[in-house]
XYZ file of N, CA, C and O in Angstrom:
676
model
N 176.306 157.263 -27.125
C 176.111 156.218 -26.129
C 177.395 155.425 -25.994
O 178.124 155.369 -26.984
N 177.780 154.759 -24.800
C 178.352 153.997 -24.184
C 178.787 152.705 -25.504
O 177.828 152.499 -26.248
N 179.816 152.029 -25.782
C 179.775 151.071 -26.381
C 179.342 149.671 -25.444
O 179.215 148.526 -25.877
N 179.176 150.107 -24.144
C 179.136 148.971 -22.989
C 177.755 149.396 -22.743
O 177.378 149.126 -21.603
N 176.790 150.056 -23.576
C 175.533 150.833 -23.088
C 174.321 149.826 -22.853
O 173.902 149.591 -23.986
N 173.640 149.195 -22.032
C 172.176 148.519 -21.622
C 171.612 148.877 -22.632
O 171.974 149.918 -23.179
N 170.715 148.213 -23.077
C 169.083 148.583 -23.600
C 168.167 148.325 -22.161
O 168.222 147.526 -21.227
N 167.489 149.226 -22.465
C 166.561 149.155 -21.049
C 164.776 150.159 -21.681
O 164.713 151.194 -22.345
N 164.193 149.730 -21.400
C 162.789 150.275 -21.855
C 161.980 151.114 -21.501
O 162.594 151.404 -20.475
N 160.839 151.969 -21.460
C 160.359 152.733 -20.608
C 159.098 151.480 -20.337
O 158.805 150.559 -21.100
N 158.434 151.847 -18.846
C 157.460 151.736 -18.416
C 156.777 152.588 -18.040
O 157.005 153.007 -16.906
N 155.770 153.138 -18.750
C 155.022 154.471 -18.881
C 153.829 154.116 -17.734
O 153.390 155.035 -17.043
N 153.346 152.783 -17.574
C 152.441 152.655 -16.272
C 152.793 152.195 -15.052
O 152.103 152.117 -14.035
N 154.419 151.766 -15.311
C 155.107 151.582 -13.876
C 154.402 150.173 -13.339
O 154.065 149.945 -12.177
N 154.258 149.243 -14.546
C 153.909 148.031 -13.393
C 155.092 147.317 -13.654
O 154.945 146.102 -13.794
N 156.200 147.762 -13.752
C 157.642 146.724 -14.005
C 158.130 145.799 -15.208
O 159.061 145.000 -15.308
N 157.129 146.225 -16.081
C 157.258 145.164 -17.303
C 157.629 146.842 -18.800
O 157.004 147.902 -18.812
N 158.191 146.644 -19.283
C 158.747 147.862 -20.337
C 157.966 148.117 -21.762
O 156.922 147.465 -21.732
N 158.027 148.439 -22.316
C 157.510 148.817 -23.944
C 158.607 148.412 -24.685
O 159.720 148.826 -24.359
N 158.457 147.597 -25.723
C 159.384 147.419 -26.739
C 159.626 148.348 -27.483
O 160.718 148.381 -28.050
N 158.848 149.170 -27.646
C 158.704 150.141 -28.897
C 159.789 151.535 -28.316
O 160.397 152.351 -29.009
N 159.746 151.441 -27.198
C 160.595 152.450 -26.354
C 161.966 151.840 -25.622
O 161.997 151.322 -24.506
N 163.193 152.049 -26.613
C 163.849 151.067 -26.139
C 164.804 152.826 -25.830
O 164.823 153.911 -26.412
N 165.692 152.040 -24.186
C 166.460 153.150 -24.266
C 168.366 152.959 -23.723
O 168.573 152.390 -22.652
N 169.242 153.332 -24.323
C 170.391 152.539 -24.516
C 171.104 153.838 -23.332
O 171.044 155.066 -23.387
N 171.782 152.876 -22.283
C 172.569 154.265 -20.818
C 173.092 152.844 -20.206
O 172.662 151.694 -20.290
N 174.274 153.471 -19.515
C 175.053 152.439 -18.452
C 174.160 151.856 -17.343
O 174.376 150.806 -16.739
N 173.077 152.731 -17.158
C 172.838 152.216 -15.466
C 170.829 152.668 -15.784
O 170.421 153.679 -16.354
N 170.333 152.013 -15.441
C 168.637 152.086 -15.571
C 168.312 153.953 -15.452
O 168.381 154.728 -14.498
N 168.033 154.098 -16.566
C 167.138 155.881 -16.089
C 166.087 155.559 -15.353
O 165.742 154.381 -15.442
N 165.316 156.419 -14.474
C 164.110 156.451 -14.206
C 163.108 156.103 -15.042
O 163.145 156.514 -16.202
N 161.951 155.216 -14.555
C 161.057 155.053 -15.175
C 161.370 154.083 -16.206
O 160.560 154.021 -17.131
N 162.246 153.412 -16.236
C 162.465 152.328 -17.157
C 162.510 151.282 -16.638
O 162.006 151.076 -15.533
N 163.217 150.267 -17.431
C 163.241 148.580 -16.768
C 163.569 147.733 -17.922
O 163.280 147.964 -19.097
N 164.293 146.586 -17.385
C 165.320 146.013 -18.104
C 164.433 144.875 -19.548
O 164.738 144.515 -20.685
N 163.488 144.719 -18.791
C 162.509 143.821 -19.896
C 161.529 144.510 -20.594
O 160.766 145.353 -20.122
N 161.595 144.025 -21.995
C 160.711 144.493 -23.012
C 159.254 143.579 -23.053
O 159.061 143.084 -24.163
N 158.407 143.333 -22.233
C 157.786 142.360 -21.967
C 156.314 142.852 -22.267
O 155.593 142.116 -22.940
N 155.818 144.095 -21.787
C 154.261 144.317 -21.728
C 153.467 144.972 -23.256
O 153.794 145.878 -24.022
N 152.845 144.463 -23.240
C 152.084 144.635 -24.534
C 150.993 146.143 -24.755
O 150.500 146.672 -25.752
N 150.956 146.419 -23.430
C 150.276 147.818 -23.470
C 150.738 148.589 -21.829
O 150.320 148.557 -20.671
N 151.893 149.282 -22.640
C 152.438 149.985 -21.831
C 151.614 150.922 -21.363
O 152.027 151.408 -20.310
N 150.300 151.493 -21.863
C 149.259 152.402 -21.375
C 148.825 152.280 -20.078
O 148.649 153.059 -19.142
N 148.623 150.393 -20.374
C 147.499 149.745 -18.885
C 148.079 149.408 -17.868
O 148.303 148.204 -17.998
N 148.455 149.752 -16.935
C 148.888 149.061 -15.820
C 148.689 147.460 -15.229
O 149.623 146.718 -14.926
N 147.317 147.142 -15.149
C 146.811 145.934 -14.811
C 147.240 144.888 -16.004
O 147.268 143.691 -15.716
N 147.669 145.428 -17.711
C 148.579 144.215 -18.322
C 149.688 144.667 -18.733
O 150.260 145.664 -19.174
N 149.848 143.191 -18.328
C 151.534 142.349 -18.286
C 151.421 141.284 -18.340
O 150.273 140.848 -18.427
N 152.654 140.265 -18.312
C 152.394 139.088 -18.520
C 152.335 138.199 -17.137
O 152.199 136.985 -16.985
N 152.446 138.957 -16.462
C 152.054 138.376 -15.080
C 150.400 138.485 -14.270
O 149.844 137.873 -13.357
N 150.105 139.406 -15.015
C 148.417 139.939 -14.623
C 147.653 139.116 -14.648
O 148.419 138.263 -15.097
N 146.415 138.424 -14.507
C 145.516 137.682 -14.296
C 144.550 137.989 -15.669
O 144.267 139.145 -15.981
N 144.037 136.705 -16.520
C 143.121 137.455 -17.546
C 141.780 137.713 -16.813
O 141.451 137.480 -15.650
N 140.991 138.363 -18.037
C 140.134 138.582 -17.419
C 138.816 138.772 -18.267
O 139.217 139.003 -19.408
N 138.028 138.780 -18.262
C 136.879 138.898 -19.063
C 136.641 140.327 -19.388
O 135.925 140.935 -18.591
N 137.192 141.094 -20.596
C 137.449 142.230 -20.828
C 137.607 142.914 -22.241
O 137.591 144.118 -22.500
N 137.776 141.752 -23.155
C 138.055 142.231 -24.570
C 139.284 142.246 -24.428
O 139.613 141.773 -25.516
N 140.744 142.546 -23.593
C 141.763 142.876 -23.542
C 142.828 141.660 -23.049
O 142.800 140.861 -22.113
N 143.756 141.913 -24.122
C 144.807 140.671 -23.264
C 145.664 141.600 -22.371
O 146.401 142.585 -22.420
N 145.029 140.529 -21.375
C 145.553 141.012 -20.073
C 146.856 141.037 -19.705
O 147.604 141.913 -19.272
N 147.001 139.545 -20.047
C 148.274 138.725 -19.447
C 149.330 138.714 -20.659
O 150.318 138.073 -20.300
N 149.439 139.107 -21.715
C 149.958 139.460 -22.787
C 150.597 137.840 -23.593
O 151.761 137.560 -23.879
N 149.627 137.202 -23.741
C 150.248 135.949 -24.087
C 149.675 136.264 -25.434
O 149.565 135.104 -25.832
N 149.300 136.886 -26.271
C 148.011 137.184 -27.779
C 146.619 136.508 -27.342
O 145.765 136.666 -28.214
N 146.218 135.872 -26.337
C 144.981 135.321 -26.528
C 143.980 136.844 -25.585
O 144.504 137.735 -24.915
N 142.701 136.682 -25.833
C 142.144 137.982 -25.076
C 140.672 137.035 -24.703
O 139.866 136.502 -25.465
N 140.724 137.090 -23.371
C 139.666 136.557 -22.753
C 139.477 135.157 -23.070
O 138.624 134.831 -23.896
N 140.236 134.262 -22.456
C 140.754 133.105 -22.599
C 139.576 132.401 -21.807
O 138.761 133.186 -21.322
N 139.324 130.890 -21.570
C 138.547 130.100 -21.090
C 138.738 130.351 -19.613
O 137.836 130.652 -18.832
N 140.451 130.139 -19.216
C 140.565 130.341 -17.856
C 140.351 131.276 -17.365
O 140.412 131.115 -16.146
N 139.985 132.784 -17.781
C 139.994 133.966 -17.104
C 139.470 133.758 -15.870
O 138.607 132.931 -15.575
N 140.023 134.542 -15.147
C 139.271 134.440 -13.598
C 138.411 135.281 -13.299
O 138.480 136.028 -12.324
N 137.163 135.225 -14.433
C 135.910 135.892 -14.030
C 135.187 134.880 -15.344
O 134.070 135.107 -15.808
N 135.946 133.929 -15.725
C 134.754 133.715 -16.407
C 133.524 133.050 -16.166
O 133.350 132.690 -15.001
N 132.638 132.803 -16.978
C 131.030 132.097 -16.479
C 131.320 130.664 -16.761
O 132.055 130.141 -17.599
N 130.153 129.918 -15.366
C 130.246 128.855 -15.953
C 128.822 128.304 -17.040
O 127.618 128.539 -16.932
N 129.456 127.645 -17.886
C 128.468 126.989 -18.792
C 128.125 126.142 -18.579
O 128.878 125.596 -17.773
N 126.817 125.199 -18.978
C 126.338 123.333 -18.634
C 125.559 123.417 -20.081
O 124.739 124.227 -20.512
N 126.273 122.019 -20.761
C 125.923 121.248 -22.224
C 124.327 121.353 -22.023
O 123.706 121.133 -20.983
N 123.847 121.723 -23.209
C 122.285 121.670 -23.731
C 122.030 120.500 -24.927
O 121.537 120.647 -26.045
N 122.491 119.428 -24.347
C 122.516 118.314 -25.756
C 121.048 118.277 -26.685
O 120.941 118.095 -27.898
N 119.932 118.526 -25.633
C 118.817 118.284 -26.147
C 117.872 119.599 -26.333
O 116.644 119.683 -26.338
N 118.681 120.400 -26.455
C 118.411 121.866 -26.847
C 117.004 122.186 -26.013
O 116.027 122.337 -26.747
N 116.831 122.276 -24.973
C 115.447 122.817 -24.452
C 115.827 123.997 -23.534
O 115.041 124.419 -22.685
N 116.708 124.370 -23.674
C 117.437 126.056 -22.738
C 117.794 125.345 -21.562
O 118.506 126.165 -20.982
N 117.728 124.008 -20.622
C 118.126 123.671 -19.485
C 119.280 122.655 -19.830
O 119.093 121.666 -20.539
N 120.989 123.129 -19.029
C 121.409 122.161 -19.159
C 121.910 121.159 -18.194
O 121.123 121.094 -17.250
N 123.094 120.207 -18.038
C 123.420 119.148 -17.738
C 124.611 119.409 -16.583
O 125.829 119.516 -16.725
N 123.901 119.458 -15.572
C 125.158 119.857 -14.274
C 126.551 119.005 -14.306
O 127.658 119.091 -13.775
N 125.882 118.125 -15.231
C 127.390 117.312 -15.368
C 128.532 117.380 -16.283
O 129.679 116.933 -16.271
N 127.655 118.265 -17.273
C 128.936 118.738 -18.633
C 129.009 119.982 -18.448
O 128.104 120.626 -18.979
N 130.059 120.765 -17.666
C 130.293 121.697 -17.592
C 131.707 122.644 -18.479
O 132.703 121.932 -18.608
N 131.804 123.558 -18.846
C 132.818 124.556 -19.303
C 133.054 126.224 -18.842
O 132.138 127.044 -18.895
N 134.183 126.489 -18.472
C 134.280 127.860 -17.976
C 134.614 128.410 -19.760
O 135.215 127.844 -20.673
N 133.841 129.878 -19.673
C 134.215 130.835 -20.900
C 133.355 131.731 -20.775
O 132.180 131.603 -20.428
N 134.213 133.141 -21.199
C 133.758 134.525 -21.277
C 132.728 134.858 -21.719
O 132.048 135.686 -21.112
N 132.414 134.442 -22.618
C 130.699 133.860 -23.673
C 130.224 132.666 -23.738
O 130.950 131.716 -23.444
N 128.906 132.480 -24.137
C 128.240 131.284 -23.786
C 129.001 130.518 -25.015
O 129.442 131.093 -26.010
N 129.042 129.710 -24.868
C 129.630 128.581 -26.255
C 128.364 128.222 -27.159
O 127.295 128.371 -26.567
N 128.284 127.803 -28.402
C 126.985 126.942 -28.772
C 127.197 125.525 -28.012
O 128.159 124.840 -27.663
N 125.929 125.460 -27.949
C 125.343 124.261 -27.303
C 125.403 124.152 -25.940
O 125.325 123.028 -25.445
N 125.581 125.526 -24.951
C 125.266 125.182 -23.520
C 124.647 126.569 -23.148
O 124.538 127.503 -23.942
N 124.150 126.586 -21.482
C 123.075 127.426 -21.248
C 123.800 127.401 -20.212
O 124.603 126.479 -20.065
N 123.637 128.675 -19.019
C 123.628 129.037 -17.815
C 122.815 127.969 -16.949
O 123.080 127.529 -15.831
N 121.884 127.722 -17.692
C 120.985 127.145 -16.848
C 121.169 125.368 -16.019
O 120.901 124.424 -16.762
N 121.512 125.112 -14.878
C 122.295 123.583 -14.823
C 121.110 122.329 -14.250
O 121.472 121.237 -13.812
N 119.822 122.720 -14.356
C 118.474 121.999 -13.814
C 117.802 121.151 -14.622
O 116.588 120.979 -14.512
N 118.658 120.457 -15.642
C 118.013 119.579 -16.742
C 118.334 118.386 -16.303
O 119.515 118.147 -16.051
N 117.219 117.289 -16.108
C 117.338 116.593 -15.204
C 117.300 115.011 -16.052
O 117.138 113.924 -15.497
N 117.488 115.232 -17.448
C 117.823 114.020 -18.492
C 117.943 115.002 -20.000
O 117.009 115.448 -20.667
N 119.543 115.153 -20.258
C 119.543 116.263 -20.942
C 119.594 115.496 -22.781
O 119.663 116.109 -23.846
N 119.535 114.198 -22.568
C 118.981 113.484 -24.069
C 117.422 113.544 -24.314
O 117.082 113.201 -25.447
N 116.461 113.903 -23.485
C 115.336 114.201 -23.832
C 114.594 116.029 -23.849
O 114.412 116.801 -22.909
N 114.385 116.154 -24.991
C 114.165 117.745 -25.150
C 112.597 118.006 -24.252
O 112.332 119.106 -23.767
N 112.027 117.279 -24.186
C 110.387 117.037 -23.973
C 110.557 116.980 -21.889
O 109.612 117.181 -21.127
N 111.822 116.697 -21.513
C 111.761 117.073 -20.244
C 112.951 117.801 -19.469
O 114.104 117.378 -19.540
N 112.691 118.617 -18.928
C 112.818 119.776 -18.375
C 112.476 120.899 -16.711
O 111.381 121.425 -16.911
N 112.710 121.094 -16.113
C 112.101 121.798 -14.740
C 110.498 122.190 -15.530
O 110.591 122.867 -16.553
N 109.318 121.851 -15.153
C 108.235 122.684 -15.550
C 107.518 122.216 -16.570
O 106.366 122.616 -16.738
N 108.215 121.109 -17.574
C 107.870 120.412 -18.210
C 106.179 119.583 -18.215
O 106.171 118.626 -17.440
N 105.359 119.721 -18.658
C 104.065 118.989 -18.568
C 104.705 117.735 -18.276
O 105.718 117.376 -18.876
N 103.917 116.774 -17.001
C 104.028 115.099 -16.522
C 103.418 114.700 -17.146
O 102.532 115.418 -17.609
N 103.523 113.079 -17.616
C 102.607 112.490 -18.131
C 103.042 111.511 -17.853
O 104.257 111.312 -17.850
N 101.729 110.187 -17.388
C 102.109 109.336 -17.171
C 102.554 107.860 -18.023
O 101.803 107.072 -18.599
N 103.866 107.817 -17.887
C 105.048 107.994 -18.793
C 106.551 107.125 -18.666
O 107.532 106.929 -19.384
N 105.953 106.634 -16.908
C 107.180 106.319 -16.027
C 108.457 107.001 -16.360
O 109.512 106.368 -16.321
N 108.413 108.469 -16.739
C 109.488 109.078 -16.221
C 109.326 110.407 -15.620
O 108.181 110.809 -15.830
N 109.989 111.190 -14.994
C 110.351 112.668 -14.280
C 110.289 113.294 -15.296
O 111.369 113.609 -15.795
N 109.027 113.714 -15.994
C 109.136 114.834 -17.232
C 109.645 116.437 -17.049
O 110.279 117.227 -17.749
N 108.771 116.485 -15.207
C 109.459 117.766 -15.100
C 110.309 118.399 -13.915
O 110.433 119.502 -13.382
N 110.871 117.007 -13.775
C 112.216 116.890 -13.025
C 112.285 117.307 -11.572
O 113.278 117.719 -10.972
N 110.797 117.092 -11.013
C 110.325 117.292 -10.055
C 111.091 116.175 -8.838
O 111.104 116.309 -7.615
N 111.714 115.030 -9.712
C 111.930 114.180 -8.036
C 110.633 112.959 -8.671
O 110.960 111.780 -8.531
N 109.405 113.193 -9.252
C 108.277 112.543 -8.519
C 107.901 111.936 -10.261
O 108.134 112.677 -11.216
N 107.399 110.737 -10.429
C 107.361 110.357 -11.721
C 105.601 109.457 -11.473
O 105.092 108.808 -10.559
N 105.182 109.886 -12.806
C 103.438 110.079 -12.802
C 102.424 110.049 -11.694
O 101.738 109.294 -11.004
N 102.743 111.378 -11.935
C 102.313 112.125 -10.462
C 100.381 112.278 -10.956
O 100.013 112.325 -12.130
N 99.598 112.322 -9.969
C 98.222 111.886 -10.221
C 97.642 113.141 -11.217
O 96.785 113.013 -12.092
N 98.577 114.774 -10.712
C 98.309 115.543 -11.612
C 98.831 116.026 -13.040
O 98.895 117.132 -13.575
N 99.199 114.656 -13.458
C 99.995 114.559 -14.756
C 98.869 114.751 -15.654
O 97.719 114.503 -15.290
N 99.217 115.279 -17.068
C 98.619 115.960 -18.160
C 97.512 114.562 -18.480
O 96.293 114.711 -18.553
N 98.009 113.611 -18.599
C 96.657 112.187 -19.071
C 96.550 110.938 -18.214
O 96.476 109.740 -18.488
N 96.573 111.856 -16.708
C 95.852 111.155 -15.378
C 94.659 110.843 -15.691
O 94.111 111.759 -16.305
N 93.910 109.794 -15.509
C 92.548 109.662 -15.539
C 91.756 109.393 -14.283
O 92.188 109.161 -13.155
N 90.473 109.473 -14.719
C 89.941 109.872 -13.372
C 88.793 108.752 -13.208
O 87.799 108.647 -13.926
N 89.232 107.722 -11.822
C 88.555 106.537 -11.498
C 87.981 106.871 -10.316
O 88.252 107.739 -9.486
N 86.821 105.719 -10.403
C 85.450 105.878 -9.215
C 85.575 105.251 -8.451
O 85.654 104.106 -8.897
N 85.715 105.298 -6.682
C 85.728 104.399 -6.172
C 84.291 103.307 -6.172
O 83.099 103.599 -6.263
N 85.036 101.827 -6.016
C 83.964 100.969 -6.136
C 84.100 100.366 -4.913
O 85.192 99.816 -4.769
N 83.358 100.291 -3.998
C 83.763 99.987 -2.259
C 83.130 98.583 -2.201
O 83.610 97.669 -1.532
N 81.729 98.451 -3.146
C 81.065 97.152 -3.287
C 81.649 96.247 -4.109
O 81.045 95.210 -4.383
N 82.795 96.485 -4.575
C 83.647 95.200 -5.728
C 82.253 95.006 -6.809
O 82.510 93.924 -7.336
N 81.015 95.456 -7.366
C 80.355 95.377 -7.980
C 81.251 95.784 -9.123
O 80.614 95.383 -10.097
N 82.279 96.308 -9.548
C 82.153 96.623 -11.176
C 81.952 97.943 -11.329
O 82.574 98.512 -12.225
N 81.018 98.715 -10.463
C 80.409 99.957 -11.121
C 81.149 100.917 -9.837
O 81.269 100.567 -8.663
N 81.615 102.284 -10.487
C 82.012 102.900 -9.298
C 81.116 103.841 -8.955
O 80.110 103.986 -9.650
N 81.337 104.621 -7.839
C 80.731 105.993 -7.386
C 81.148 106.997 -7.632
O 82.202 107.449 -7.184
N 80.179 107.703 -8.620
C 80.068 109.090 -9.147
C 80.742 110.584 -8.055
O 81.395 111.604 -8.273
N 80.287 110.108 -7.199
C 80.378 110.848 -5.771
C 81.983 110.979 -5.237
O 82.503 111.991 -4.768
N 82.502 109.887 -5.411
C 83.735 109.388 -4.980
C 84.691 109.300 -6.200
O 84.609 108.270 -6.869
N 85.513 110.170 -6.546
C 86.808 110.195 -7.810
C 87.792 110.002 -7.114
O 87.743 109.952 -5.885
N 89.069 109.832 -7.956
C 90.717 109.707 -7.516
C 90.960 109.937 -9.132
O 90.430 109.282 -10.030
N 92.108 111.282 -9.316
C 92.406 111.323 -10.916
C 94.108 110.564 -10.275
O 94.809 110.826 -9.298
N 94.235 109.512 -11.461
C 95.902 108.741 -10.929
C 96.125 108.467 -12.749
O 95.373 108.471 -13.724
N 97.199 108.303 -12.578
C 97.827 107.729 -13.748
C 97.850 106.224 -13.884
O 98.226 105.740 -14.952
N 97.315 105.116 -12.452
C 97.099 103.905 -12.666
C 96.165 103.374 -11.780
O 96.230 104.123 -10.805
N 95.323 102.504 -11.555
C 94.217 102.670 -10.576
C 94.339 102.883 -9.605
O 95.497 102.640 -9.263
N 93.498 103.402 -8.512
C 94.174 103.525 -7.317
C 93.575 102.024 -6.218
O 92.605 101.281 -6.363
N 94.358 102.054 -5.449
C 93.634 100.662 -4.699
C 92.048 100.672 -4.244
O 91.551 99.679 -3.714
Protein backbone atom coordinates (compact mmCIF):
# COMPACT_ATOMS: atom_id res chain seq x y z
CA UNK A 1 0.00 0.00 0.00
CA UNK A 2 0.53 3.60 -0.70
CA UNK A 3 2.36 5.41 2.26
CA UNK A 4 -0.26 8.35 1.34
CA UNK A 5 -2.94 5.30 1.37
CA UNK A 6 -6.90 6.29 2.81
CA UNK A 7 -8.49 3.94 5.15
CA UNK A 8 -11.82 3.61 3.75
CA UNK A 9 -14.41 0.72 4.80
CA UNK A 10 -16.68 -1.63 3.12
CA UNK A 11 -20.42 -1.10 3.08
CA UNK A 12 -21.78 -4.47 2.46
CA UNK A 13 -25.59 -2.98 2.53
CA UNK A 14 -24.75 0.14 0.65
CA UNK A 15 -26.59 2.56 2.90
CA UNK A 16 -23.35 4.90 2.99
CA UNK A 17 -22.25 4.35 6.45
CA UNK A 18 -18.99 1.51 6.47
CA UNK A 19 -18.03 -1.48 8.84
CA UNK A 20 -15.26 -0.92 11.14
CA UNK A 21 -14.27 -4.32 11.19
CA UNK A 22 -13.59 -4.04 7.34
CA UNK A 23 -11.19 -1.46 7.04
CA UNK A 24 -9.60 -1.01 3.58
CA UNK A 25 -6.26 1.06 2.92
CA UNK A 26 -6.03 2.46 -1.48
CA UNK A 27 -5.45 6.07 -2.81
CA UNK A 28 -8.88 6.68 -4.12
CA UNK A 29 -12.39 4.89 -2.65
CA UNK A 30 -12.76 1.09 -4.19
CA UNK A 31 -16.18 0.22 -4.95
CA UNK A 32 -18.49 -0.51 -2.44
CA UNK A 33 -16.74 1.24 0.25
CA UNK A 34 -16.91 4.63 2.07
CA UNK A 35 -14.90 6.86 3.99
CA UNK A 36 -16.72 6.45 7.51
CA UNK A 37 -16.53 3.67 9.88
CA UNK A 38 -19.88 4.51 11.38
CA UNK A 39 -22.65 1.58 11.08
CA UNK A 40 -23.00 -0.95 13.57
CA UNK A 41 -24.54 -3.66 11.38
CA UNK A 42 -23.20 -3.59 8.18
CA UNK A 43 -25.71 -6.61 7.33
CA UNK A 44 -28.91 -4.17 7.75
CA UNK A 45 -29.41 -1.58 5.55
CA UNK A 46 -32.20 0.37 7.43
CA UNK A 47 -29.20 0.79 10.47
CA UNK A 48 -27.04 3.52 10.69
CA UNK A 49 -26.74 6.28 12.63
CA UNK A 50 -28.90 8.30 10.72
CA UNK A 51 -31.94 5.73 10.54
CA UNK A 52 -34.93 6.34 12.62
CA UNK A 53 -35.33 3.92 15.84
CA UNK A 54 -37.72 1.81 15.97
CA UNK A 55 -39.57 -0.64 17.96
CA UNK A 56 -37.64 -3.77 16.97
CA UNK A 57 -35.21 -5.29 19.45
CA UNK A 58 -32.50 -3.66 17.16
CA UNK A 59 -30.45 -0.51 17.40
CA UNK A 60 -31.39 1.07 14.67
CA UNK A 61 -29.80 4.30 14.80
CA UNK A 62 -26.55 2.90 16.21
CA UNK A 63 -26.22 5.08 19.25
CA UNK A 64 -26.02 1.40 21.81
CA UNK A 65 -29.52 2.09 23.02
CA UNK A 66 -32.21 -0.49 21.20
CA UNK A 67 -35.73 0.61 21.20
CA UNK A 68 -35.46 3.79 22.91
CA UNK A 69 -38.59 5.83 24.39
CA UNK A 70 -38.51 8.07 21.30
CA UNK A 71 -38.77 5.42 18.67
CA UNK A 72 -41.09 6.40 16.09
CA UNK A 73 -43.46 3.62 16.54
CA UNK A 74 -43.58 3.64 19.96
CA UNK A 75 -46.96 3.20 22.18
CA UNK A 76 -48.43 5.58 24.07
CA UNK A 77 -48.79 4.88 27.83
CA UNK A 78 -51.27 6.81 30.66
CA UNK A 79 -50.13 6.51 34.66
CA UNK A 80 -52.36 3.87 36.61
CA UNK A 81 -51.69 5.57 40.08
CA UNK A 82 -54.61 3.79 41.53
CA UNK A 83 -54.00 0.54 39.92
CA UNK A 84 -57.57 -0.34 38.53
CA UNK A 85 -56.22 -1.13 34.66
CA UNK A 86 -57.70 2.54 33.61
CA UNK A 87 -55.35 5.29 33.30
CA UNK A 88 -54.88 9.14 33.54
CA UNK A 89 -55.07 11.01 30.08
CA UNK A 90 -53.05 13.41 31.76
CA UNK A 91 -49.84 11.45 32.72
CA UNK A 92 -48.74 10.28 29.71
CA UNK A 93 -45.26 8.40 28.36
CA UNK A 94 -44.16 7.15 24.89
CA UNK A 95 -42.22 3.46 25.14
CA UNK A 96 -41.80 0.27 23.25
CA UNK A 97 -43.27 -1.70 26.33
CA UNK A 98 -45.71 -0.87 28.79
CA UNK A 99 -43.72 0.63 31.81
CA UNK A 100 -44.94 -0.48 35.46
CA UNK A 101 -47.52 1.54 36.60
CA UNK A 102 -49.37 2.60 33.34
CA UNK A 103 -52.00 1.01 30.99
CA UNK A 104 -53.02 1.66 27.35
CA UNK A 105 -56.06 2.40 28.66
CA UNK A 106 -56.59 6.65 29.03
CA UNK A 107 -60.59 6.66 30.49
CA UNK A 108 -59.88 6.92 34.24
CA UNK A 109 -61.73 9.63 35.21
CA UNK A 110 -60.07 10.24 39.03
CA UNK A 111 -57.00 8.12 38.84
CA UNK A 112 -56.33 8.51 42.99
CA UNK A 113 -59.41 6.47 43.51
CA UNK A 114 -59.13 2.63 42.60
CA UNK A 115 -63.04 2.07 43.38
CA UNK A 116 -63.78 4.42 40.26
CA UNK A 117 -63.39 3.71 36.90
CA UNK A 118 -65.52 3.58 33.26
CA UNK A 119 -68.22 0.83 34.48
CA UNK A 120 -67.55 1.13 37.92
CA UNK A 121 -70.81 0.38 40.25
CA UNK A 122 -72.53 4.30 41.23
CA UNK A 123 -73.34 4.90 44.45
CA UNK A 124 -74.78 7.55 45.89
CA UNK A 125 -71.69 9.09 46.98
CA UNK A 126 -71.59 12.62 45.38
CA UNK A 127 -69.08 11.43 43.08
CA UNK A 128 -68.75 10.00 39.18
CA UNK A 129 -67.91 6.41 40.31
CA UNK A 130 -68.24 5.33 36.85
CA UNK A 131 -67.12 8.19 35.06
CA UNK A 132 -70.16 8.47 33.27
CA UNK A 133 -70.36 12.50 33.27
CA UNK A 134 -73.47 11.92 35.78
CA UNK A 135 -72.96 11.66 39.72
CA UNK A 136 -75.77 9.64 41.89
CA UNK A 137 -77.57 8.70 39.28
CA UNK A 138 -81.18 7.20 40.53
CA UNK A 139 -79.79 3.79 39.21
CA UNK A 140 -76.92 3.78 41.55
CA UNK A 141 -76.11 0.49 43.54
CA UNK A 142 -77.93 2.08 47.16
CA UNK A 143 -80.67 4.27 45.42
CA UNK A 144 -83.62 3.88 47.49
CA UNK A 145 -86.89 3.61 46.62
CA UNK A 146 -89.57 6.43 47.79
CA UNK A 147 -93.47 6.66 47.53
CA UNK A 148 -95.03 9.35 46.19
CA UNK A 149 -97.11 11.21 48.86
CA UNK A 150 -99.42 13.72 46.76
CA UNK A 151 -101.65 14.21 50.11
CA UNK A 152 -98.54 15.67 52.27
CA UNK A 153 -100.14 13.02 54.80
CA UNK A 154 -96.78 11.34 55.75
CA UNK A 155 -97.73 8.06 54.17
CA UNK A 156 -96.82 7.38 50.52
CA UNK A 157 -98.36 5.37 47.62
CA UNK A 158 -97.50 1.88 47.15
CA UNK A 159 -98.68 2.28 43.54
CA UNK A 160 -96.49 5.24 42.84
CA UNK A 161 -92.32 4.63 43.41
CA UNK A 162 -89.26 6.86 42.29
CA UNK A 163 -85.82 4.75 43.19
CA UNK A 164 -83.30 8.24 43.72
CA UNK A 165 -80.40 8.52 45.78
CA UNK A 166 -82.21 11.63 47.62
CA UNK A 167 -85.91 12.30 47.79
CA UNK A 168 -87.47 13.18 44.93
CA UNK A 169 -89.74 16.37 45.02
Amino acid sequence: ASVDALTFYEDADSDGFGDPASPVLSCSAPVGTVSNDDDCDDALEGVHPDAAETCNSIDDDCDGDIDEDDAVDADTWFADADDDTFGDAGVVTSSCSMPDGYVADDTDCDDTEESTYPGAPEYCDGVDNNCDGAVDEDASVDAQTFFQDADGDGFGNSDVTAVACSVPP
